[in-house]
mmCIF file of C-alpha atoms and ligand atoms in Angstrom:
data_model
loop_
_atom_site.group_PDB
_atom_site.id
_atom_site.type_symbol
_atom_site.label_atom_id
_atom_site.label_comp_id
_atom_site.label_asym_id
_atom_site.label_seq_id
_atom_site.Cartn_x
_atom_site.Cartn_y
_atom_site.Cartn_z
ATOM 1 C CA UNK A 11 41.611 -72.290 -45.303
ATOM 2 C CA UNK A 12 39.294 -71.649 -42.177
ATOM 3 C CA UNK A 13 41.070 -70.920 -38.995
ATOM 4 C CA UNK A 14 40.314 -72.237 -35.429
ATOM 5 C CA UNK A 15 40.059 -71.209 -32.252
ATOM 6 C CA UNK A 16 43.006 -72.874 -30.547
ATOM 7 C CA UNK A 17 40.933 -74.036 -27.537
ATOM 8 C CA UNK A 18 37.216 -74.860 -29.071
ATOM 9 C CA UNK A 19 36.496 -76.036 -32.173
ATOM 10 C CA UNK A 20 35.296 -72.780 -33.716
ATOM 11 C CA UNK A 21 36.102 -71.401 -36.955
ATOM 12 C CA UNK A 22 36.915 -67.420 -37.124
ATOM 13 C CA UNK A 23 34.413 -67.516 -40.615
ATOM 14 C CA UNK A 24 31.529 -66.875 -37.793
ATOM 15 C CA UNK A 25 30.076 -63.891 -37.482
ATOM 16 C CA UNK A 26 31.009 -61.719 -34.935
ATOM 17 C CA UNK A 27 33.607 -64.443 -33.761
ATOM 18 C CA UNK A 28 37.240 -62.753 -33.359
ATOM 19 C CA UNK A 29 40.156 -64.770 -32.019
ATOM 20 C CA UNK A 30 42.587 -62.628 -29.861
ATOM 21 C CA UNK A 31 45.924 -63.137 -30.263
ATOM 22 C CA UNK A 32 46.290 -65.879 -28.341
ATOM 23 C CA UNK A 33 44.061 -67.471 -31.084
ATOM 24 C CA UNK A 34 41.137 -67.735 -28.482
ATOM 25 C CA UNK A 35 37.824 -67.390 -29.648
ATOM 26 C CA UNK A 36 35.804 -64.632 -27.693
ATOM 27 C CA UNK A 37 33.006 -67.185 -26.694
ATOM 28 C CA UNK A 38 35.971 -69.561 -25.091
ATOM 29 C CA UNK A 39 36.617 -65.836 -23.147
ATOM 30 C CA UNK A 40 33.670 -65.197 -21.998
ATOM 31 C CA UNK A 41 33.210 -68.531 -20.718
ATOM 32 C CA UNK A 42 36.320 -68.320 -18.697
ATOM 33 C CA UNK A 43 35.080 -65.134 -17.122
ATOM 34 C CA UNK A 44 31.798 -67.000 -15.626
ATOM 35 C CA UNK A 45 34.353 -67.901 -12.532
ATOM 36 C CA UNK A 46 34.791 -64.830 -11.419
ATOM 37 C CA UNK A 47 30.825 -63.784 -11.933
ATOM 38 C CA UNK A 48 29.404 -63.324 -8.579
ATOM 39 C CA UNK A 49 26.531 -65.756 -9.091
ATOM 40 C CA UNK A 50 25.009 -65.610 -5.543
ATOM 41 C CA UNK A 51 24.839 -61.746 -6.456
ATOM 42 C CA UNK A 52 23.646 -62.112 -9.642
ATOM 43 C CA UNK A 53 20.783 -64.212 -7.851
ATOM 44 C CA UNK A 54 19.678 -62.015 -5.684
ATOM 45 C CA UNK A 55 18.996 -59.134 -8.001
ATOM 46 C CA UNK A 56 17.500 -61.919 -10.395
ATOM 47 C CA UNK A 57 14.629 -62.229 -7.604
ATOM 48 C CA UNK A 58 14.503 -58.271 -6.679
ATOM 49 C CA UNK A 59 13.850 -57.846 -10.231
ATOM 50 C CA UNK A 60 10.842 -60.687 -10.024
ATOM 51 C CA UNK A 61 10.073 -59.361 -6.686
ATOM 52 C CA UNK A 62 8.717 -55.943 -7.878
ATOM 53 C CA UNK A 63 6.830 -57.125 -11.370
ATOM 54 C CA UNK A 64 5.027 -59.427 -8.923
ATOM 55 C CA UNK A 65 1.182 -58.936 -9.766
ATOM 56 C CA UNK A 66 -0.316 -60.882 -6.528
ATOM 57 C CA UNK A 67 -3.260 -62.247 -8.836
ATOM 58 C CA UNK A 68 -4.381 -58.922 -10.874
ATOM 59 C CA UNK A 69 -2.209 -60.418 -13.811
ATOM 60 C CA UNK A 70 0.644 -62.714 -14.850
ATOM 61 C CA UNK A 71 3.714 -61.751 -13.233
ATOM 62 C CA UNK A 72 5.938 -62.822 -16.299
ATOM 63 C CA UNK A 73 5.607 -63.510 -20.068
ATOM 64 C CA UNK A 74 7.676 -66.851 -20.766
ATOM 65 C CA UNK A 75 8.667 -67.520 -24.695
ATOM 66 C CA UNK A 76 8.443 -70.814 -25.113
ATOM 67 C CA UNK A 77 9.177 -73.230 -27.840
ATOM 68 C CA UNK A 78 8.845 -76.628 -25.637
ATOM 69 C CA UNK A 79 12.365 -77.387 -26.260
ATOM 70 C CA UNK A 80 14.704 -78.110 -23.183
ATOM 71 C CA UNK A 81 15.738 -74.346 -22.749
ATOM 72 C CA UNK A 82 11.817 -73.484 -22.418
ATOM 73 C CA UNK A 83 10.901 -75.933 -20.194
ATOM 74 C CA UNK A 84 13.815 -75.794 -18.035
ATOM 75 C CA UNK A 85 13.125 -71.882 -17.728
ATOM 76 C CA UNK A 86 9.353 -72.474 -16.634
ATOM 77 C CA UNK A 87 10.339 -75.143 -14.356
ATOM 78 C CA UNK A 88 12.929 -72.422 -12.578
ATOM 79 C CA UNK A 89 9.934 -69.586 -12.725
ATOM 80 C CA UNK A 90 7.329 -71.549 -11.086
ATOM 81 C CA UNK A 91 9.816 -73.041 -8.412
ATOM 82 C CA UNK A 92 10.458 -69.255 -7.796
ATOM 83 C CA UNK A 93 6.159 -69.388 -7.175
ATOM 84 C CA UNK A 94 5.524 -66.907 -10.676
ATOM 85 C CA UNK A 95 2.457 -67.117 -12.890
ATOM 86 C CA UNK A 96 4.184 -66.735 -16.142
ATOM 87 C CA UNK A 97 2.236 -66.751 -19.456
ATOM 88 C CA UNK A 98 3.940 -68.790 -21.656
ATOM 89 C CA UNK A 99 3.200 -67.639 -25.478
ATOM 90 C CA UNK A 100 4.884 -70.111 -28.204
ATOM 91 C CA UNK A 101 5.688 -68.192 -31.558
ATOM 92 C CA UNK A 102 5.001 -71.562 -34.128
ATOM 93 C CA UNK A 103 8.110 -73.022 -36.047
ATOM 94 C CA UNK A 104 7.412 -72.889 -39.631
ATOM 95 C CA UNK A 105 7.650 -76.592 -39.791
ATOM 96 C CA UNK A 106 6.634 -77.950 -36.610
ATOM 97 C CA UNK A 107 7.457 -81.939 -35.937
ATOM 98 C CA UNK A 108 5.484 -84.198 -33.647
ATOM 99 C CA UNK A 109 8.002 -84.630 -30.840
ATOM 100 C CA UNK A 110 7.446 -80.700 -30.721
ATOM 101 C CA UNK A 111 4.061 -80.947 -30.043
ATOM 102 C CA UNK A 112 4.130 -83.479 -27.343
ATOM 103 C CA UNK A 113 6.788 -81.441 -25.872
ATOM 104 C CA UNK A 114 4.703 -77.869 -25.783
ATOM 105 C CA UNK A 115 1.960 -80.239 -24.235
ATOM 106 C CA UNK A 116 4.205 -81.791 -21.741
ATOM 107 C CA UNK A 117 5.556 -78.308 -20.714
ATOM 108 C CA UNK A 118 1.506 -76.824 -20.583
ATOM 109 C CA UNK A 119 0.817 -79.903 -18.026
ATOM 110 C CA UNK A 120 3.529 -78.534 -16.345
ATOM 111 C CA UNK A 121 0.532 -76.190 -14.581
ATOM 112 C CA UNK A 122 0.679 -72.862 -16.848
ATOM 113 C CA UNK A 123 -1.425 -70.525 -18.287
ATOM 114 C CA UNK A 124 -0.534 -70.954 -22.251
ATOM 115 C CA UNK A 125 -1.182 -69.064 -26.092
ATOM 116 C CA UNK A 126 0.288 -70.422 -29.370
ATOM 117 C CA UNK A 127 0.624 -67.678 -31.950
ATOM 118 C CA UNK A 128 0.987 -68.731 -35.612
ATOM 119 C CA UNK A 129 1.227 -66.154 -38.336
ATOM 120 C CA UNK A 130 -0.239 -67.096 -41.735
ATOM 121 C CA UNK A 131 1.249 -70.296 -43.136
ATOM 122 C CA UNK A 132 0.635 -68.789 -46.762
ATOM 123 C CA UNK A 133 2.710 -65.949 -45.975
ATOM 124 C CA UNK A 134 5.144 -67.568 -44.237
ATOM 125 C CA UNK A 135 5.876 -70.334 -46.735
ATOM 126 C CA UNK A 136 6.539 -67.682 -49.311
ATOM 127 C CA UNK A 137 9.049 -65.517 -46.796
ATOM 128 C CA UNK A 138 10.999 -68.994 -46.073
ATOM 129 C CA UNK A 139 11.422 -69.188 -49.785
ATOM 130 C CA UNK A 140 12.444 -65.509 -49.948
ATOM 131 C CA UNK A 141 14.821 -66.234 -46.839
ATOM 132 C CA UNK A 142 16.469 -68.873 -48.336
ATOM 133 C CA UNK A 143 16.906 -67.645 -51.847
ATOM 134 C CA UNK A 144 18.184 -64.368 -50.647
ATOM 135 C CA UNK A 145 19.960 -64.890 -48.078
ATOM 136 C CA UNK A 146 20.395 -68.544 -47.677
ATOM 137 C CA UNK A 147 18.070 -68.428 -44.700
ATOM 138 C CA UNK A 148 14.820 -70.571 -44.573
ATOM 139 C CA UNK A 149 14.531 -69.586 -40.973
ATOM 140 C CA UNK A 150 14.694 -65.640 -41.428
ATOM 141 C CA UNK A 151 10.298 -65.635 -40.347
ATOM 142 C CA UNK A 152 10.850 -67.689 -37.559
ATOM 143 C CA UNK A 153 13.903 -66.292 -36.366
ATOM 144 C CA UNK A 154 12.254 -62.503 -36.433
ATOM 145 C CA UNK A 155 9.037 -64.044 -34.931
ATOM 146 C CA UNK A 156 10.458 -65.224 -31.623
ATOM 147 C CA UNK A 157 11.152 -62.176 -30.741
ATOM 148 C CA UNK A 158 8.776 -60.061 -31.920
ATOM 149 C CA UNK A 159 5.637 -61.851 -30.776
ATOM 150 C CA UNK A 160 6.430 -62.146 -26.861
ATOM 151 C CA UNK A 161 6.854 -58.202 -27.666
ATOM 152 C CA UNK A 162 3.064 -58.013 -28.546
ATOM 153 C CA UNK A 163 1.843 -60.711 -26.409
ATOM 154 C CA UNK A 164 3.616 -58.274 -23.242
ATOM 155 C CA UNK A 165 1.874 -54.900 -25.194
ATOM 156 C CA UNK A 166 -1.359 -56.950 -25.485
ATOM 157 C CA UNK A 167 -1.990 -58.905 -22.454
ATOM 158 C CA UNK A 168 -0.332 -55.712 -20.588
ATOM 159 C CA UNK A 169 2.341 -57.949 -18.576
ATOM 160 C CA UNK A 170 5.898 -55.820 -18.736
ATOM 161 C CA UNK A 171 8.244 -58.417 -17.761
ATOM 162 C CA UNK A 172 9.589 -60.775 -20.502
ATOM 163 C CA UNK A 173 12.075 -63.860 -19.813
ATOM 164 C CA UNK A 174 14.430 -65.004 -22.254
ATOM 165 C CA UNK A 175 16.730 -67.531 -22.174
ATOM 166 C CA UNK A 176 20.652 -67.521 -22.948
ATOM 167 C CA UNK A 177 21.867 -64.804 -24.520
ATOM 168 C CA UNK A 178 23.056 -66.292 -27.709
ATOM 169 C CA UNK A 179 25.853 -64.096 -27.783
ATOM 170 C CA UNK A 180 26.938 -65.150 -24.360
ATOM 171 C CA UNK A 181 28.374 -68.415 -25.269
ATOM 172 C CA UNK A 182 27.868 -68.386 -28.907
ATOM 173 C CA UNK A 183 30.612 -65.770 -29.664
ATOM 174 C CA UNK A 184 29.594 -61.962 -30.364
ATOM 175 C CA UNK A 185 30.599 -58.209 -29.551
ATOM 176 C CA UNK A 186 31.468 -57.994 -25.891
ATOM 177 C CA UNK A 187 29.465 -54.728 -25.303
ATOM 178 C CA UNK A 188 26.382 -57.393 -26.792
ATOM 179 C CA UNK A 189 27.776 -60.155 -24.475
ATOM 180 C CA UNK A 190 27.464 -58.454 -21.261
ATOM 181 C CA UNK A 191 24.098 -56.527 -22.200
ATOM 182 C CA UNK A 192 21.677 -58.589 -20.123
ATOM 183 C CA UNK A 193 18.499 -56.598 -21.641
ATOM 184 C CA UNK A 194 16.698 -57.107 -24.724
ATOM 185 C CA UNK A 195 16.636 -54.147 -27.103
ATOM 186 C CA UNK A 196 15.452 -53.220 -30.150
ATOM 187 C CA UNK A 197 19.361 -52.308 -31.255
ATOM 188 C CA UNK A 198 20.457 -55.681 -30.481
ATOM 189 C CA UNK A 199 17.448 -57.243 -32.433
ATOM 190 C CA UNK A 200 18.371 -55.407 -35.165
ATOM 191 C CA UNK A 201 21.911 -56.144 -34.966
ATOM 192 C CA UNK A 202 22.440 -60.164 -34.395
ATOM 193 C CA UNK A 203 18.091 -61.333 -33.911
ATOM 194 C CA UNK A 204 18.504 -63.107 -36.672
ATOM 195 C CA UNK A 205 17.187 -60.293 -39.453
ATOM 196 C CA UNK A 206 20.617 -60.676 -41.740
ATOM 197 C CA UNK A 207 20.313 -57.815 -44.154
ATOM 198 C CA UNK A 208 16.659 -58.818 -44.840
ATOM 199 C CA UNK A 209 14.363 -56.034 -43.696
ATOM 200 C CA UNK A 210 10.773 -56.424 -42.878
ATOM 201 C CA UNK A 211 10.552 -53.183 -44.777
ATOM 202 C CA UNK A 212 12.193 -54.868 -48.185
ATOM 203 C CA UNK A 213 9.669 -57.292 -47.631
ATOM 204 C CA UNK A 214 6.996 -54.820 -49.103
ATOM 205 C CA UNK A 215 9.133 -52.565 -51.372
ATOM 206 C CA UNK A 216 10.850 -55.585 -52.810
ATOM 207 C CA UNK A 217 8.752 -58.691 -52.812
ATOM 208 C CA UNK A 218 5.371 -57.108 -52.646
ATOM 209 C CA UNK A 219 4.084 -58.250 -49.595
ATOM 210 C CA UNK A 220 1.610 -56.133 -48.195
ATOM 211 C CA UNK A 221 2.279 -54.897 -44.434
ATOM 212 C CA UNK A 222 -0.767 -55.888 -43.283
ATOM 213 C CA UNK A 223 0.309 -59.428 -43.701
ATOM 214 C CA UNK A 224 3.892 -58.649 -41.563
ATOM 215 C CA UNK A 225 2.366 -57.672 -38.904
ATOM 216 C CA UNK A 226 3.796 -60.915 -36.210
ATOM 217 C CA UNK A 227 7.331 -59.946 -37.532
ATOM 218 C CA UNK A 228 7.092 -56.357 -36.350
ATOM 219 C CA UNK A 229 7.421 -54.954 -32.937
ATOM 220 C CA UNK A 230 4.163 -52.475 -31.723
ATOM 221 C CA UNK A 231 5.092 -48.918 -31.910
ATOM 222 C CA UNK A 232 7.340 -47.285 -29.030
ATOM 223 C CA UNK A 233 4.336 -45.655 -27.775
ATOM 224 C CA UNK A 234 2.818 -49.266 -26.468
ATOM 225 C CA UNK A 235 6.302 -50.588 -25.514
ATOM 226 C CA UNK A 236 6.432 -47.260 -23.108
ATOM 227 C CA UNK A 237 2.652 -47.565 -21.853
ATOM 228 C CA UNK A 238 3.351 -51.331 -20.929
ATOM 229 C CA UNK A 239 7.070 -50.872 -19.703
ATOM 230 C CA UNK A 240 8.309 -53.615 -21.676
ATOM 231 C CA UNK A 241 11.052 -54.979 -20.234
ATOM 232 C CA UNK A 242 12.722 -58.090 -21.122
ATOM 233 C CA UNK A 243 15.875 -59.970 -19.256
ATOM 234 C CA UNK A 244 18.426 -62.923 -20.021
ATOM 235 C CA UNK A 245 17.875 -65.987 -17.900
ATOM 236 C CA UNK A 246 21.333 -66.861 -18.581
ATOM 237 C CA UNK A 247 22.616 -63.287 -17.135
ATOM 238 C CA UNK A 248 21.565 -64.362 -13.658
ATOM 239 C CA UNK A 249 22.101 -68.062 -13.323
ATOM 240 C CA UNK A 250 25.031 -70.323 -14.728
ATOM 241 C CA UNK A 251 23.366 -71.261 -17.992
ATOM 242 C CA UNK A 252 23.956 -75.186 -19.640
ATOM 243 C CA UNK A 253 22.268 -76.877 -22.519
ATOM 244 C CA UNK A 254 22.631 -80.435 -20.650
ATOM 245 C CA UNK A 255 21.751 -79.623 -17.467
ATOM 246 C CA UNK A 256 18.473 -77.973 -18.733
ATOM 247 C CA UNK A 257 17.961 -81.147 -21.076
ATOM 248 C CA UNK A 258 18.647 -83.594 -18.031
ATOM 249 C CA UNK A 259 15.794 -81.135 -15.609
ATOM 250 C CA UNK A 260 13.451 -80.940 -18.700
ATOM 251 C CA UNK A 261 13.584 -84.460 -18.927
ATOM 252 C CA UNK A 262 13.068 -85.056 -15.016
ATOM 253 C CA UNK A 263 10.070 -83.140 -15.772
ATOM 254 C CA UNK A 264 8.411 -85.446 -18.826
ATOM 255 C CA UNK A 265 10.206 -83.725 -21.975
ATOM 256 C CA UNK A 266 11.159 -86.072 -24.879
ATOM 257 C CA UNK A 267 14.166 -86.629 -26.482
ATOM 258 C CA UNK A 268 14.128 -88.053 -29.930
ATOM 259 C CA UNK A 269 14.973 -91.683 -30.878
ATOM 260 C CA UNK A 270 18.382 -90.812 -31.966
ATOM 261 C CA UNK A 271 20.993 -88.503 -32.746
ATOM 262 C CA UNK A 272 19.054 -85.143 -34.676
ATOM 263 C CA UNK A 273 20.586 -85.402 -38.063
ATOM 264 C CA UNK A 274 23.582 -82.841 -38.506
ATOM 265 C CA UNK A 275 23.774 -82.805 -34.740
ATOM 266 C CA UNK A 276 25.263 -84.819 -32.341
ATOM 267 C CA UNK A 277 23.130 -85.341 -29.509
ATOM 268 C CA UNK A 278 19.415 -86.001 -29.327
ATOM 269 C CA UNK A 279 18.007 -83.355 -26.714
ATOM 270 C CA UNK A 280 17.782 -80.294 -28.925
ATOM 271 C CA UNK A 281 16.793 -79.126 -31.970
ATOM 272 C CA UNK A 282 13.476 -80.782 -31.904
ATOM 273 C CA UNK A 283 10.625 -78.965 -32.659
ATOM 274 C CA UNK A 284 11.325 -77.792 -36.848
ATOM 275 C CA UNK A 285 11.587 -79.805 -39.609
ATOM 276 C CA UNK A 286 13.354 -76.531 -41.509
ATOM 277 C CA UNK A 287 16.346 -76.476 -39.028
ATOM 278 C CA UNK A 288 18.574 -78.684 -40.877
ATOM 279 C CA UNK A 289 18.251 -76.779 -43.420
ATOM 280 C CA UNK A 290 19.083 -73.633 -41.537
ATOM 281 C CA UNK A 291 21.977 -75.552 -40.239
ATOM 282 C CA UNK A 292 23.314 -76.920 -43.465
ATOM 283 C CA UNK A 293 23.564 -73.364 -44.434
ATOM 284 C CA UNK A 294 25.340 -72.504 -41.865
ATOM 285 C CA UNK A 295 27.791 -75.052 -43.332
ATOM 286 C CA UNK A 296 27.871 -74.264 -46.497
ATOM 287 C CA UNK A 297 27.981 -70.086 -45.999
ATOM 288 C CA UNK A 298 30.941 -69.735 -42.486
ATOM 289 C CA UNK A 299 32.023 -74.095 -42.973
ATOM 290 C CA UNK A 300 30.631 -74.823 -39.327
ATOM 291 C CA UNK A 301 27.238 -76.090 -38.371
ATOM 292 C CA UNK A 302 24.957 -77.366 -35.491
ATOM 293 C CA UNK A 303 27.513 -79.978 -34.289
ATOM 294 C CA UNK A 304 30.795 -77.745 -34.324
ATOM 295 C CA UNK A 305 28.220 -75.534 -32.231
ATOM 296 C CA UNK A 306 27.408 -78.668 -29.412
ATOM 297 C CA UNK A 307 31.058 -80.130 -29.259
ATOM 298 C CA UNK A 308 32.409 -76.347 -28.579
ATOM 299 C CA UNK A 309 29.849 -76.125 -25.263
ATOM 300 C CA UNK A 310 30.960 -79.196 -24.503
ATOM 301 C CA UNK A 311 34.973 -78.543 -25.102
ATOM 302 C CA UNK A 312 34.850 -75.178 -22.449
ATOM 303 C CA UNK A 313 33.451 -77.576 -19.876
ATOM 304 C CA UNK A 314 35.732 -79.983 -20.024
ATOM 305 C CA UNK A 315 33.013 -83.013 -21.402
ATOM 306 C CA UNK A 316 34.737 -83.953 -24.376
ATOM 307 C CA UNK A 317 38.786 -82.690 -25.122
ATOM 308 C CA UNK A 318 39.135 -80.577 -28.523
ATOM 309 C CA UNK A 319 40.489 -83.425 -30.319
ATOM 310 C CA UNK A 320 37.579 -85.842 -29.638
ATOM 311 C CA UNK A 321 35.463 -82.447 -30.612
ATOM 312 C CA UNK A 322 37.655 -82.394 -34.285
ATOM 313 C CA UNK A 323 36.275 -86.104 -34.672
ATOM 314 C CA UNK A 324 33.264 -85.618 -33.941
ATOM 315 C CA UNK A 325 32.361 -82.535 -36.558
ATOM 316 C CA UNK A 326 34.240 -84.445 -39.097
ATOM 317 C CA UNK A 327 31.990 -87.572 -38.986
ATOM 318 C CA UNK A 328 28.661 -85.685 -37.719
ATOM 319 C CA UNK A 329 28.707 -81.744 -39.068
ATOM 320 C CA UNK A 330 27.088 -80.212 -42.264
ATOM 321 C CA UNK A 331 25.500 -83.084 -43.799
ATOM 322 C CA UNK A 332 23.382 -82.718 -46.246
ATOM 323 C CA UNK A 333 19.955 -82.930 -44.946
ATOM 324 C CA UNK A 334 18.085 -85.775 -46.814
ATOM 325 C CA UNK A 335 15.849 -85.816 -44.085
ATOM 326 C CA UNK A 336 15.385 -83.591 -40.338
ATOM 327 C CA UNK A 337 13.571 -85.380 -37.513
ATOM 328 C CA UNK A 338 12.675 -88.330 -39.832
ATOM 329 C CA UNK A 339 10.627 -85.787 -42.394
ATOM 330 C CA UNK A 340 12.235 -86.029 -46.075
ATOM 331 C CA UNK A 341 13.652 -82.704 -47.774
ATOM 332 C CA UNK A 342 11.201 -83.002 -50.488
ATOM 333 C CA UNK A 343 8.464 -82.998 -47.934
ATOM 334 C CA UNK A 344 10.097 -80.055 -46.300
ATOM 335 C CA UNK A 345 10.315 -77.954 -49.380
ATOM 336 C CA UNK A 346 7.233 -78.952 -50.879
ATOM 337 C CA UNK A 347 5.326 -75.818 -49.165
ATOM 338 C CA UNK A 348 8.127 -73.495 -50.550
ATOM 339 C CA UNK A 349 6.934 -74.796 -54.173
ATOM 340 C CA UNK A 350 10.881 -76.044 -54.114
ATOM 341 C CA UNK A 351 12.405 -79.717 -55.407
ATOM 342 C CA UNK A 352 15.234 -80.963 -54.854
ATOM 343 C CA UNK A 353 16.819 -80.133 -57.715
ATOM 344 C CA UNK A 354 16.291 -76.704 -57.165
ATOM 345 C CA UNK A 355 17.118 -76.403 -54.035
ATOM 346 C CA UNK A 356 20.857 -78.285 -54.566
ATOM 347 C CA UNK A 357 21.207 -75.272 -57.083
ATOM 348 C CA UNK A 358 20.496 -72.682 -54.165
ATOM 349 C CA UNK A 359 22.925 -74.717 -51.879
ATOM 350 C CA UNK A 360 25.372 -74.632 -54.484
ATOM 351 C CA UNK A 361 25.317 -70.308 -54.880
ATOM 352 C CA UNK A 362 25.407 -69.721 -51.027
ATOM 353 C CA UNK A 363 28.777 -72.216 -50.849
ATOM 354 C CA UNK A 364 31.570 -70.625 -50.118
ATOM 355 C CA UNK A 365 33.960 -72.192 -52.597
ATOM 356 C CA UNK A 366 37.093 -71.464 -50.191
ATOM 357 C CA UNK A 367 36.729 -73.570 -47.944
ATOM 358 C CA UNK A 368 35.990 -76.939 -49.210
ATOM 359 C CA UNK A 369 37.636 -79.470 -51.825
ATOM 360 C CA UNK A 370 37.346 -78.813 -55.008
ATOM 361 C CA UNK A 371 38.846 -80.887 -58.284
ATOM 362 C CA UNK A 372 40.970 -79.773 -60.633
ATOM 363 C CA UNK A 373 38.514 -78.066 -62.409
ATOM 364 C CA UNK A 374 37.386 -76.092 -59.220
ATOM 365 C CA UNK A 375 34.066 -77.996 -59.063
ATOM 366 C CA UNK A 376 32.934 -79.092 -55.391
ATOM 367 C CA UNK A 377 33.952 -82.283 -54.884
ATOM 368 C CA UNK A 378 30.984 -84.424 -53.119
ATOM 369 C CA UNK A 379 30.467 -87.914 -52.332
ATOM 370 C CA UNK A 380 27.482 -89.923 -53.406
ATOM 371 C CA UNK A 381 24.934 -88.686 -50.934
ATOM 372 C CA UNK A 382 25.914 -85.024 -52.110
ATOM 373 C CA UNK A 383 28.357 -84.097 -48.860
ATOM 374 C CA UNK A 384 31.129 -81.617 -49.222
ATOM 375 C CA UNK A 385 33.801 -82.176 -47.112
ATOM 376 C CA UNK A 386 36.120 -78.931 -45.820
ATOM 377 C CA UNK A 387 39.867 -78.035 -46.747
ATOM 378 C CA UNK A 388 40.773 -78.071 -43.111
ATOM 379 C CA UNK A 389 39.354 -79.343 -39.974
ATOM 380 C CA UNK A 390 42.019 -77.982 -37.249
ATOM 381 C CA UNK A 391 44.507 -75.487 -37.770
ATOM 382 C CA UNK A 392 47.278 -77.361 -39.302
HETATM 383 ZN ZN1 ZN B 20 36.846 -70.996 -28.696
#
């Protein structure tokens, strides 16, 4: 039995989640807490903070991750109306789709200076099938590489200041000493980045992979991060942070959405740029029973969009199917690089499932319907 948070539609099975004993998640909290954030304050040192890594010309004032989605875009839009030069560096998805692309072109014509990084697709192919056979994570290179490589884009185009985003345990439910840090550190990659008990270390003692070849999922030695001053902040820290309200100003400014509803989600503005994700997502599922819809419908439950009981509807028709195809791409297409079929790969899904939490028959096999969906024990609280 999973248990929910009494005002979203979280379940506690998510790391780093705790519900307090009011059976409130700690992401609903720390939502509730953004009315009494002084936001005009929080402003104000936002633009001291820009003020003094101004370079007047010599250099780029800012390095800008980008991955062209809505979040991305929305962020350059705010850094140029603020008159920066940011250098925007994209770290590649593993499995890039075509409504990605157009979107990392549409934010370049936004007027930026702009370097795509991708580490070797032969190496990375083989640590997305390590990721997702060891830890039922195809993502693990991608989700190390968008942080490290801004890292060594600020060491090696010598440009200190590094914009993020939202930090994803802001809203997304995590430790409240991680919540309210508003700078990047190496301690909090280590801890929720995305590196889930797989080392880059392991990588080499383990699996054999020689460290010259890891070198995009590593951060440069302490000594460059201290002769550059890397520093990097959280968007999200200094201005009221929304997923739709950066989707409706990226789109104002020429970003795509695609044709429909992303499978597994249930909206069509995110999530576009990897055809991998819904398999990242349907692990999710199948590991903590909540996946990328359960994570939309809860942003949109705190602010009062959609009520929890629409939410409950919603992840029951939409959340952790299995993913036939993502962004129109078939799974056998997507795992053909990881030397993966389908067959296969139903056995991996199976092994990472945690048997607790969804129907089973009598004799304790999953129960799924025809197109191979499981469906949960509970989907609220009763
Ligand atoms: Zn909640």
């Amino acid at each position: 039995m999973l248990t929910y948070c009494k005002r979203c539609v979280m379940p506690d099975t998510k790391p780093d989640l705790h519900l307090d004993e009011e059976g409130v998640c700690n992401a609903c909290r720390s939502y509730e807490k953004r009315i009494e954030v002084d936001w005009d304050r929080r402003r104000m040192e936002l633009l001291d903070i820009l003020e003094r890594h101004r370079q007047h010309g010599s250099n780029w004032d800012c390095i800008v991750p980008v991955s062209g989605g809505k979040d991305s875009t929305y962020q350059v839009i705010r850094m140029l109306q603020l008159g920066l030069n940011p250098l925007c560096v994209t770290s590649t998805t593993c499995d890039l789709a075509e409504i990605g692309r157009q979107n990392i072109d549409n934010l370049k014509r936004l007027g930026v200076d702009y370097v795509e990084f991708s580490p070797n697709p032969q190496i990375r192919a083989k640590l997305n099938r390590i990721g997702l056979t060891e830890v039922g994570d195809i993502s693990w290179p991608e989700h190390v590489g968008i942080f490290t490589i801004p890292v060594r884009a600020s060491v090696q185009f010598n440009v200190p200041l590094i914009i993020q985003g939202e930090n994803p345990q802001n809203e997304f439910g995590g430790p409240a000493a991680a919540a309210e840090n508003n700078v990047l550190t190496r301690r909090w990659l280590e801890e929720f980045g995305g590196l889930l008990g797989l080392r880059v270390s392991d990588l080499t003692s383990t699996y054999g992979i020689e460290p010259k070849y890891l070198l995009p999922y590593q951060y440069p030695s302490d000594e460059e991060l201290q002769r550059v001053g890397v520093t990097c902040l959280f968007l999200g820290h200094y201005i009221p942070w929304d997923g739709l309200s950066n989707a409706l100003i990226a789109q104002a400014n020429g970003f795509t959405t695609f044709n429909k509803v992303v499978e597994g989600s249930m909206v069509n503005y995110e999530n576009l740029d990897n055809h991998q994700t819904g398999i990242h997502d349907y692990f999710k599922f199948l590991k903590f029973g909540f996946s990328r819809a359960t994570d939309i419908a809860c942003l949109h439950v705190r602010r009062g969009r959609i009520t929890r009981q629409d939410a409950i509807e919603i992840v029951k028709a939409r959340d952790g199917k299995f993913p036939w195809t993502c962004l129109d791409k078939p799974l056998k297409d997507i795992l053909e690089p990881l030397d993966m079929s389908v067959d296969e790969f139903i056995i991996v899904c199976d092994r990472f499932t945690n048997k607790k939490i969804f129907k089973r028959d009598s004799s304790g096999a999953l129960i799924k319907d025809r197109d191979g969906n499981l469906t949960k024990i509970n989907y609220d609280n009763q």
